[in-house]
PDB file of C-alpha atoms and ligand atoms in Angstrom:
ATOM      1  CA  UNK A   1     105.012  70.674  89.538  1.00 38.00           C
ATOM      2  CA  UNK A   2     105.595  74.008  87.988  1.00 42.00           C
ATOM      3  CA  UNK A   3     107.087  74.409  84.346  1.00 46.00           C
ATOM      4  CA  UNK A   4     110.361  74.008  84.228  1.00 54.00           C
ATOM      5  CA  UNK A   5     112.161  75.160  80.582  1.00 55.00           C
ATOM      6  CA  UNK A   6     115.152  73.007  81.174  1.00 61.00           C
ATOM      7  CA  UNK A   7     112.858  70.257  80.451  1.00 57.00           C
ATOM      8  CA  UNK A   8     112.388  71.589  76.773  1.00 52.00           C
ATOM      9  CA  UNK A   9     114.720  73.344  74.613  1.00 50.00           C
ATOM     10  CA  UNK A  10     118.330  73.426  75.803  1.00 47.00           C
ATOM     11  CA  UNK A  11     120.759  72.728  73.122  1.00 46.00           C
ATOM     12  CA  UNK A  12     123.745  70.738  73.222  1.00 48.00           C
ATOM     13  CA  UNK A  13     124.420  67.728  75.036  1.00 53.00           C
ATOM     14  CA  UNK A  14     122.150  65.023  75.266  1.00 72.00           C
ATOM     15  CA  UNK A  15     119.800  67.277  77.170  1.00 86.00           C
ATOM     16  CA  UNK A  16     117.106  65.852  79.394  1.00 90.00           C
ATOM     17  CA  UNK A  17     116.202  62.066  77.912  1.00 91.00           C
ATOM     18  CA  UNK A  18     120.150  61.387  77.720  1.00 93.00           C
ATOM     19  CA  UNK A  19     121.214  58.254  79.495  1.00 93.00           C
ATOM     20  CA  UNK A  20     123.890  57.925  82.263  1.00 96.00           C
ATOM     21  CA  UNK A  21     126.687  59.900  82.930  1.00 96.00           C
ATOM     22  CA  UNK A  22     125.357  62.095  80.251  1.00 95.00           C
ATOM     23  CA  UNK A  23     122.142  62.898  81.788  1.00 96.00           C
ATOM     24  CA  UNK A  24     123.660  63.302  85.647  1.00 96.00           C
ATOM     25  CA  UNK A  25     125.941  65.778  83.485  1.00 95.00           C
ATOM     26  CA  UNK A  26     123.081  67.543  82.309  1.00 94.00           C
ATOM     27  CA  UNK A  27     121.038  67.997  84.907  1.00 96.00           C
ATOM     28  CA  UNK A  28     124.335  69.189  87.448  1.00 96.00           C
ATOM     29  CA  UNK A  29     124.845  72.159  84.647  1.00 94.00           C
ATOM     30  CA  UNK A  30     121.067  73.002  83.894  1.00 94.00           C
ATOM     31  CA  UNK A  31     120.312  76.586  85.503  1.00 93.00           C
ATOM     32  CA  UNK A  32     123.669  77.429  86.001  1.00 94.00           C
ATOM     33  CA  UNK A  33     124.297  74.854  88.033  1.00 95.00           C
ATOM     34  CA  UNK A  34     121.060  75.830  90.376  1.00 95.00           C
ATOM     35  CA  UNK A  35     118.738  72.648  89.184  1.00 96.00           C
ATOM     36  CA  UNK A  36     121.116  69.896  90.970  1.00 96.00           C
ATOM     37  CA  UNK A  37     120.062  70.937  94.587  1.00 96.00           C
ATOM     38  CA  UNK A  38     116.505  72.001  94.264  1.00 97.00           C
ATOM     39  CA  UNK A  39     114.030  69.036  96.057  1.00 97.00           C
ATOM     40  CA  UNK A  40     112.622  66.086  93.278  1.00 97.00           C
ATOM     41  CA  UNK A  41     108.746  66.730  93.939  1.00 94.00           C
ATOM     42  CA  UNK A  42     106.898  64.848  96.030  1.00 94.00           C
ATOM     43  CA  UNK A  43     109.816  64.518  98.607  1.00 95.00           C
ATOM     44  CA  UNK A  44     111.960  62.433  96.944  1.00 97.00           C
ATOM     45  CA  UNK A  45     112.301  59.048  94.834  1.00 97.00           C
ATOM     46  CA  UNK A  46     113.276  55.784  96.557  1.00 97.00           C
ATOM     47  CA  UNK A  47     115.192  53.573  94.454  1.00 97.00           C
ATOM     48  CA  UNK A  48     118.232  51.919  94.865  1.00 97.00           C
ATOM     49  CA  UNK A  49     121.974  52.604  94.258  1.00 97.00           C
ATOM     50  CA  UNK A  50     123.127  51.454  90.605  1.00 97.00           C
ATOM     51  CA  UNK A  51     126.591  50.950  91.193  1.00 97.00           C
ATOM     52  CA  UNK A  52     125.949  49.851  94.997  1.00 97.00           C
ATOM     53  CA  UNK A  53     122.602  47.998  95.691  1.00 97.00           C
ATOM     54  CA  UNK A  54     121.831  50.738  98.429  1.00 98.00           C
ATOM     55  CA  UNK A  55     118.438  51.852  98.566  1.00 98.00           C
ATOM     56  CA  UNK A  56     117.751  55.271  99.541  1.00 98.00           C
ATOM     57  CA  UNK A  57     116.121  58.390  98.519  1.00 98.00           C
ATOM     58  CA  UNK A  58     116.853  60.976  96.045  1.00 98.00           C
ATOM     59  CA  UNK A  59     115.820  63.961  97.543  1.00 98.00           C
ATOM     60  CA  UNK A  60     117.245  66.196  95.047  1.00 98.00           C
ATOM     61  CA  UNK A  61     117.379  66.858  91.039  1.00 97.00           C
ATOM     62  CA  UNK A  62     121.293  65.056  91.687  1.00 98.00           C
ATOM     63  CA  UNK A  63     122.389  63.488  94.735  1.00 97.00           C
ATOM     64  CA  UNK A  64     124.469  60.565  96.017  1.00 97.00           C
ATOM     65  CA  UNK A  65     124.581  57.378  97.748  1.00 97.00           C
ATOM     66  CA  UNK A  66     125.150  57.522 101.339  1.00 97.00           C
ATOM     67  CA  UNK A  67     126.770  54.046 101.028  1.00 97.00           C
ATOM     68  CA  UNK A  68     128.915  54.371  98.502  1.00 96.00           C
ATOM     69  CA  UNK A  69     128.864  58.139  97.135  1.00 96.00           C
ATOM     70  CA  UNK A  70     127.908  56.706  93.901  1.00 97.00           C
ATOM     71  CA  UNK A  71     125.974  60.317  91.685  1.00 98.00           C
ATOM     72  CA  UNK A  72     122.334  59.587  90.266  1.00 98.00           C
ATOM     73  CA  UNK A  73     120.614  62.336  88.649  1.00 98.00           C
ATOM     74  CA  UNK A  74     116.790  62.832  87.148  1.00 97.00           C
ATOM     75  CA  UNK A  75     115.668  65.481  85.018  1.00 96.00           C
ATOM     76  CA  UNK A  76     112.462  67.001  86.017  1.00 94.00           C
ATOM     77  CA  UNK A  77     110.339  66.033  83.009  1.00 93.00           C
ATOM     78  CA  UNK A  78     111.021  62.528  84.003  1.00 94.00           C
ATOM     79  CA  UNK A  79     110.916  62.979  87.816  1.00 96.00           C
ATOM     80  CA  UNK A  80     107.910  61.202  88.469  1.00 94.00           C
ATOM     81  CA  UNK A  81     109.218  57.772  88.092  1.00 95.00           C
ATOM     82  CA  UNK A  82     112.309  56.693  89.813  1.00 96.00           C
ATOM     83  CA  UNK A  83     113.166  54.106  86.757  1.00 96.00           C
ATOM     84  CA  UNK A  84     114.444  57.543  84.951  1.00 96.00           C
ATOM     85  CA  UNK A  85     116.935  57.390  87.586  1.00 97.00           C
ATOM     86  CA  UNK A  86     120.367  57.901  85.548  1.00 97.00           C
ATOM     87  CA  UNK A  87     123.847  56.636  87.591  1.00 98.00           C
ATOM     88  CA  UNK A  88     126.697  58.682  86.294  1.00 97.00           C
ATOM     89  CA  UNK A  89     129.017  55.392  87.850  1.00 96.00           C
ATOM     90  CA  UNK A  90     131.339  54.144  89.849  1.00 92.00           C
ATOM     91  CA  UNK A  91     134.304  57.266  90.632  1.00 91.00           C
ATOM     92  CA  UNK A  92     132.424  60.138  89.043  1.00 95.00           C
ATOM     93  CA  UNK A  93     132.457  63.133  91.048  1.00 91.00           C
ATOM     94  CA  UNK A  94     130.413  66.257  90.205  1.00 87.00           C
ATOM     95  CA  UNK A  95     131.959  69.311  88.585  1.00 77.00           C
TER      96      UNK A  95
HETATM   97 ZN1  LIG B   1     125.780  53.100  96.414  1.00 85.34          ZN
END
């Protein structure tokens, strides 16, 4: 995985290792906005919906449920493990 600053030094907001809503937040705004659809590594984490049950894959840095539309996020210092999965919950819709 290449170096990615967003993982380091942004100030403001809870940055990278926030929690939740917080995080998805982060991670939709990081790069002006370009991080949220650029491909997780490695093709993708399975896990499963927080707010649904759903399993399925997050392909990119934020993306959605297909069951429920429910936004999960993970920043890319933390991408190798889908338990840094963050769920922004139920009724949030992206910027
Ligand atoms: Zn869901």
């Amino acid at each position: 995985m290449t170096n990615c600053e967003c993982g380091l030094g942004h100030a403001g907001g809870g940055g990278p290792y926030a929690e939740g809503r917080e995080l998805v937040e982060f991670v939709a705004r990081a790069h002006g906005g370009g991080l949220r659809g650029r491909a997780v590594p490695g093709g993708g984490l399975a896990t499963r919906c927080q707010g649904c049950g759903a399993g399925f894959i997050l392909r990119t840095f934020v993306d959605s449920c297909p069951a429920c539309g429910g936004v999960h996020a993970v920043s890319p210092p933390r991408s190798d493990d889908p338990a840094n999965i963050q769920f922004a919950g139920a009724g949030f819709v992206l910027p």
